[in-house]
Amino acid sequence: LELKKYLMCKKKNLDFYTFLKNFKEQISSLNLKNTIQKDYILKVLFFSDRHLTVEDIVELLKKHYNLDIAITTVYKTVKLFEELNFITSLEIEGSPKYYELNHSISHNHLICSSCFKIVEFIDQVIELKQQEIAIKHKFTLNNHNLVIYGLCDKCR
Ligand SMILES: [Zn+2]
Ligand SMILES: [Zn+2]
């Protein structure tokens, strides 16, 4: 059971090895170096069910894989992953950036401005409305992310 959970990620609807293979091919095709560090950083992001800061990633690499990767290496790597669209980030005022794997499923976020709790949601009406707005302004929609800032239940 543990292993199965480890290999498959329901939300992303694909297994890690397929994802990693695809990733390595893209890295090579861009003439970038494939490294063990990149693989593990990607792995941490892939299996996380929450949004992670660079510090969280460093901590999880140590905790799960007993790896000490310098924080500056992790910074550089996530920056590259974001440029390559493997991951996306959330900017929150007063907090470091949060990263997550780029889901193929478009979703939106609610963020608590006090404790930085992040909640994801999908709403068909909002999805359609955003498309409608893009069309109205003669934009082709690539990506969108609606963020609602407020106070969560606990912080209110
Ligand atoms: Zn809160
Ligand atoms: Zn998210």
mmCIF file of C-alpha atoms and ligand atoms in Angstrom:
data_model
loop_
_atom_site.group_PDB
_atom_site.id
_atom_site.type_symbol
_atom_site.label_atom_id
_atom_site.label_comp_id
_atom_site.label_asym_id
_atom_site.label_seq_id
_atom_site.Cartn_x
_atom_site.Cartn_y
_atom_site.Cartn_z
ATOM 1 C CA LEU A 1 0.000 0.000 0.000
ATOM 2 C CA GLU A 2 2.796 2.365 0.996
ATOM 3 C CA LEU A 3 4.680 1.669 -2.216
ATOM 4 C CA LYS A 4 1.633 2.163 -4.372
ATOM 5 C CA LYS A 5 0.918 5.483 -2.740
ATOM 6 C CA TYR A 6 4.509 6.368 -3.364
ATOM 7 C CA LEU A 7 4.505 5.536 -7.045
ATOM 8 C CA MET A 8 1.198 6.950 -8.083
ATOM 9 C CA CYS A 9 -0.106 10.357 -7.510
ATOM 10 C CA LYS A 10 -3.833 10.543 -7.939
ATOM 11 C CA LYS A 11 -4.050 14.277 -8.342
ATOM 12 C CA LYS A 12 -1.554 14.345 -11.182
ATOM 13 C CA ASN A 13 -2.908 11.133 -12.649
ATOM 14 C CA LEU A 14 0.483 9.870 -13.721
ATOM 15 C CA ASP A 15 3.305 7.890 -12.184
ATOM 16 C CA PHE A 16 6.552 9.413 -11.106
ATOM 17 C CA TYR A 17 8.759 7.391 -13.428
ATOM 18 C CA THR A 18 6.903 8.495 -16.535
ATOM 19 C CA PHE A 19 7.042 12.037 -15.270
ATOM 20 C CA LEU A 20 10.761 11.795 -14.477
ATOM 21 C CA LYS A 21 11.553 10.257 -17.861
ATOM 22 C CA ASN A 22 9.749 13.038 -19.652
ATOM 23 C CA PHE A 23 11.479 15.597 -17.457
ATOM 24 C CA LYS A 24 14.962 14.156 -18.127
ATOM 25 C CA GLU A 25 14.311 14.154 -21.861
ATOM 26 C CA GLN A 26 13.317 17.796 -21.777
ATOM 27 C CA ILE A 27 16.345 18.736 -19.683
ATOM 28 C CA SER A 28 18.644 16.957 -22.163
ATOM 29 C CA SER A 29 16.927 18.455 -25.175
ATOM 30 C CA LEU A 30 17.657 21.902 -23.728
ATOM 31 C CA ASN A 31 21.309 20.947 -23.307
ATOM 32 C CA LEU A 32 21.012 21.262 -19.548
ATOM 33 C CA LYS A 33 22.625 18.869 -17.137
ATOM 34 C CA ASN A 34 20.593 16.078 -15.583
ATOM 35 C CA THR A 35 21.623 15.743 -11.964
ATOM 36 C CA ILE A 36 20.608 13.574 -9.036
ATOM 37 C CA GLN A 37 19.792 16.785 -7.143
ATOM 38 C CA LYS A 38 17.313 17.853 -9.812
ATOM 39 C CA ASP A 39 15.657 14.424 -9.706
ATOM 40 C CA TYR A 40 15.202 14.516 -5.949
ATOM 41 C CA ILE A 41 13.936 18.082 -5.852
ATOM 42 C CA LEU A 42 11.402 17.147 -8.491
ATOM 43 C CA LYS A 43 10.487 14.041 -6.518
ATOM 44 C CA VAL A 44 9.788 16.052 -3.369
ATOM 45 C CA LEU A 45 7.543 18.411 -5.342
ATOM 46 C CA PHE A 46 5.816 15.543 -7.103
ATOM 47 C CA PHE A 47 4.849 13.690 -3.955
ATOM 48 C CA SER A 48 3.950 16.654 -1.837
ATOM 49 C CA ASP A 49 0.277 17.234 -1.225
ATOM 50 C CA ARG A 50 0.891 20.809 -0.180
ATOM 51 C CA HIS A 51 2.594 23.917 -1.523
ATOM 52 C CA LEU A 52 6.251 24.131 -0.537
ATOM 53 C CA THR A 53 8.776 26.876 0.129
ATOM 54 C CA VAL A 54 12.458 26.361 -0.738
ATOM 55 C CA GLU A 55 13.108 25.790 2.966
ATOM 56 C CA ASP A 56 10.389 23.127 3.103
ATOM 57 C CA ILE A 57 12.037 21.376 0.138
ATOM 58 C CA VAL A 58 15.451 21.389 1.857
ATOM 59 C CA GLU A 59 13.831 19.951 4.984
ATOM 60 C CA LEU A 60 11.969 17.219 3.094
ATOM 61 C CA LEU A 61 15.074 16.204 1.128
ATOM 62 C CA LYS A 62 16.818 15.656 4.437
ATOM 63 C CA LYS A 63 13.878 13.951 6.126
ATOM 64 C CA HIS A 64 12.840 11.540 3.364
ATOM 65 C CA TYR A 65 16.023 10.936 1.401
ATOM 66 C CA ASN A 66 18.723 11.877 3.901
ATOM 67 C CA LEU A 67 20.110 14.345 1.376
ATOM 68 C CA ASP A 68 21.865 17.580 2.213
ATOM 69 C CA ILE A 69 21.377 19.889 -0.729
ATOM 70 C CA ALA A 70 22.472 23.497 -0.282
ATOM 71 C CA ILE A 71 19.606 25.959 -0.146
ATOM 72 C CA THR A 72 21.160 28.013 -2.975
ATOM 73 C CA THR A 73 21.120 24.909 -5.211
ATOM 74 C CA VAL A 74 17.454 24.361 -4.397
ATOM 75 C CA TYR A 75 16.716 28.028 -5.148
ATOM 76 C CA LYS A 76 18.417 27.820 -8.531
ATOM 77 C CA THR A 77 16.739 24.520 -9.355
ATOM 78 C CA VAL A 78 13.192 25.629 -8.540
ATOM 79 C CA LYS A 79 13.782 28.815 -10.523
ATOM 80 C CA LEU A 80 14.762 26.685 -13.519
ATOM 81 C CA PHE A 81 11.811 24.308 -13.010
ATOM 82 C CA GLU A 82 9.476 27.287 -12.973
ATOM 83 C CA GLU A 83 10.969 28.709 -16.157
ATOM 84 C CA LEU A 84 10.490 25.324 -17.785
ATOM 85 C CA ASN A 85 6.898 25.186 -16.553
ATOM 86 C CA PHE A 86 7.340 22.032 -14.498
ATOM 87 C CA ILE A 87 6.222 23.895 -11.421
ATOM 88 C CA THR A 88 4.284 27.040 -10.619
ATOM 89 C CA SER A 89 4.629 29.449 -7.736
ATOM 90 C CA LEU A 90 2.398 31.501 -5.505
ATOM 91 C CA GLU A 91 3.577 34.897 -4.359
ATOM 92 C CA ILE A 92 2.328 35.851 -0.935
ATOM 93 C CA GLU A 93 3.093 39.207 0.635
ATOM 94 C CA GLY A 94 5.289 38.825 3.705
ATOM 95 C CA SER A 95 6.094 35.191 2.980
ATOM 96 C CA PRO A 96 8.537 33.285 0.797
ATOM 97 C CA LYS A 97 7.258 31.917 -2.528
ATOM 98 C CA TYR A 98 5.338 28.649 -2.455
ATOM 99 C CA TYR A 99 5.874 26.092 -5.195
ATOM 100 C CA GLU A 100 3.837 23.190 -6.512
ATOM 101 C CA LEU A 101 3.962 20.844 -9.431
ATOM 102 C CA ASN A 102 2.271 22.260 -12.504
ATOM 103 C CA HIS A 103 -0.980 20.274 -12.490
ATOM 104 C CA SER A 104 -2.580 19.825 -15.801
ATOM 105 C CA ILE A 105 -5.822 20.655 -13.998
ATOM 106 C CA SER A 106 -6.323 24.367 -13.666
ATOM 107 C CA HIS A 107 -7.177 25.427 -10.129
ATOM 108 C CA ASN A 108 -7.429 28.492 -7.941
ATOM 109 C CA HIS A 109 -6.300 29.357 -4.434
ATOM 110 C CA LEU A 110 -7.504 30.865 -1.192
ATOM 111 C CA ILE A 111 -4.675 32.202 0.974
ATOM 112 C CA CYS A 112 -4.847 33.259 4.604
ATOM 113 C CA SER A 113 -2.840 36.462 5.004
ATOM 114 C CA SER A 114 -2.151 35.710 8.652
ATOM 115 C CA CYS A 115 -0.973 32.065 8.798
ATOM 116 C CA PHE A 116 -0.431 31.590 5.015
ATOM 117 C CA LYS A 117 -2.711 28.566 4.892
ATOM 118 C CA ILE A 118 -3.381 27.700 1.234
ATOM 119 C CA VAL A 119 -6.580 26.044 0.049
ATOM 120 C CA GLU A 120 -7.127 24.919 -3.547
ATOM 121 C CA PHE A 121 -10.433 24.960 -5.314
ATOM 122 C CA ILE A 122 -11.875 24.294 -8.735
ATOM 123 C CA ASP A 123 -15.026 26.018 -9.850
ATOM 124 C CA GLN A 124 -16.493 25.482 -13.310
ATOM 125 C CA VAL A 125 -18.271 28.842 -13.340
ATOM 126 C CA ILE A 126 -14.992 30.680 -12.630
ATOM 127 C CA GLU A 127 -13.162 28.575 -15.244
ATOM 128 C CA LEU A 128 -15.704 29.485 -17.913
ATOM 129 C CA LYS A 129 -15.856 33.117 -16.857
ATOM 130 C CA GLN A 130 -12.078 33.495 -17.147
ATOM 131 C CA GLN A 131 -12.192 32.047 -20.659
ATOM 132 C CA GLU A 132 -15.017 34.380 -21.538
ATOM 133 C CA ILE A 133 -13.063 37.408 -20.248
ATOM 134 C CA ALA A 134 -9.976 36.381 -22.238
ATOM 135 C CA ILE A 135 -12.016 36.018 -25.431
ATOM 136 C CA LYS A 136 -13.744 39.346 -24.829
ATOM 137 C CA HIS A 137 -10.359 41.072 -24.656
ATOM 138 C CA LYS A 138 -9.044 39.075 -27.635
ATOM 139 C CA PHE A 139 -6.593 37.087 -25.534
ATOM 140 C CA THR A 140 -5.700 33.455 -25.991
ATOM 141 C CA LEU A 141 -5.816 31.913 -22.546
ATOM 142 C CA ASN A 142 -2.670 29.993 -21.613
ATOM 143 C CA ASN A 143 -2.911 29.863 -17.915
ATOM 144 C CA HIS A 144 -4.735 31.598 -15.114
ATOM 145 C CA ASN A 145 -4.690 31.615 -11.385
ATOM 146 C CA LEU A 146 -7.223 33.391 -9.255
ATOM 147 C CA VAL A 147 -6.055 34.040 -5.695
ATOM 148 C CA ILE A 148 -8.466 35.041 -2.957
ATOM 149 C CA TYR A 149 -6.735 36.610 0.058
ATOM 150 C CA GLY A 150 -8.406 36.711 3.434
ATOM 151 C CA LEU A 151 -8.391 35.239 6.909
ATOM 152 C CA CYS A 152 -8.955 31.543 7.506
ATOM 153 C CA ASP A 153 -11.312 30.085 10.039
ATOM 154 C CA LYS A 154 -8.639 29.835 12.761
ATOM 155 C CA CYS A 155 -7.205 33.324 12.268
ATOM 156 C CA ARG A 156 -10.463 35.229 12.054
HETATM 157 ZN ZN ZN B 1 -4.989 31.582 8.967
HETATM 158 ZN ZN ZN B 2 -2.193 24.861 -5.927
#
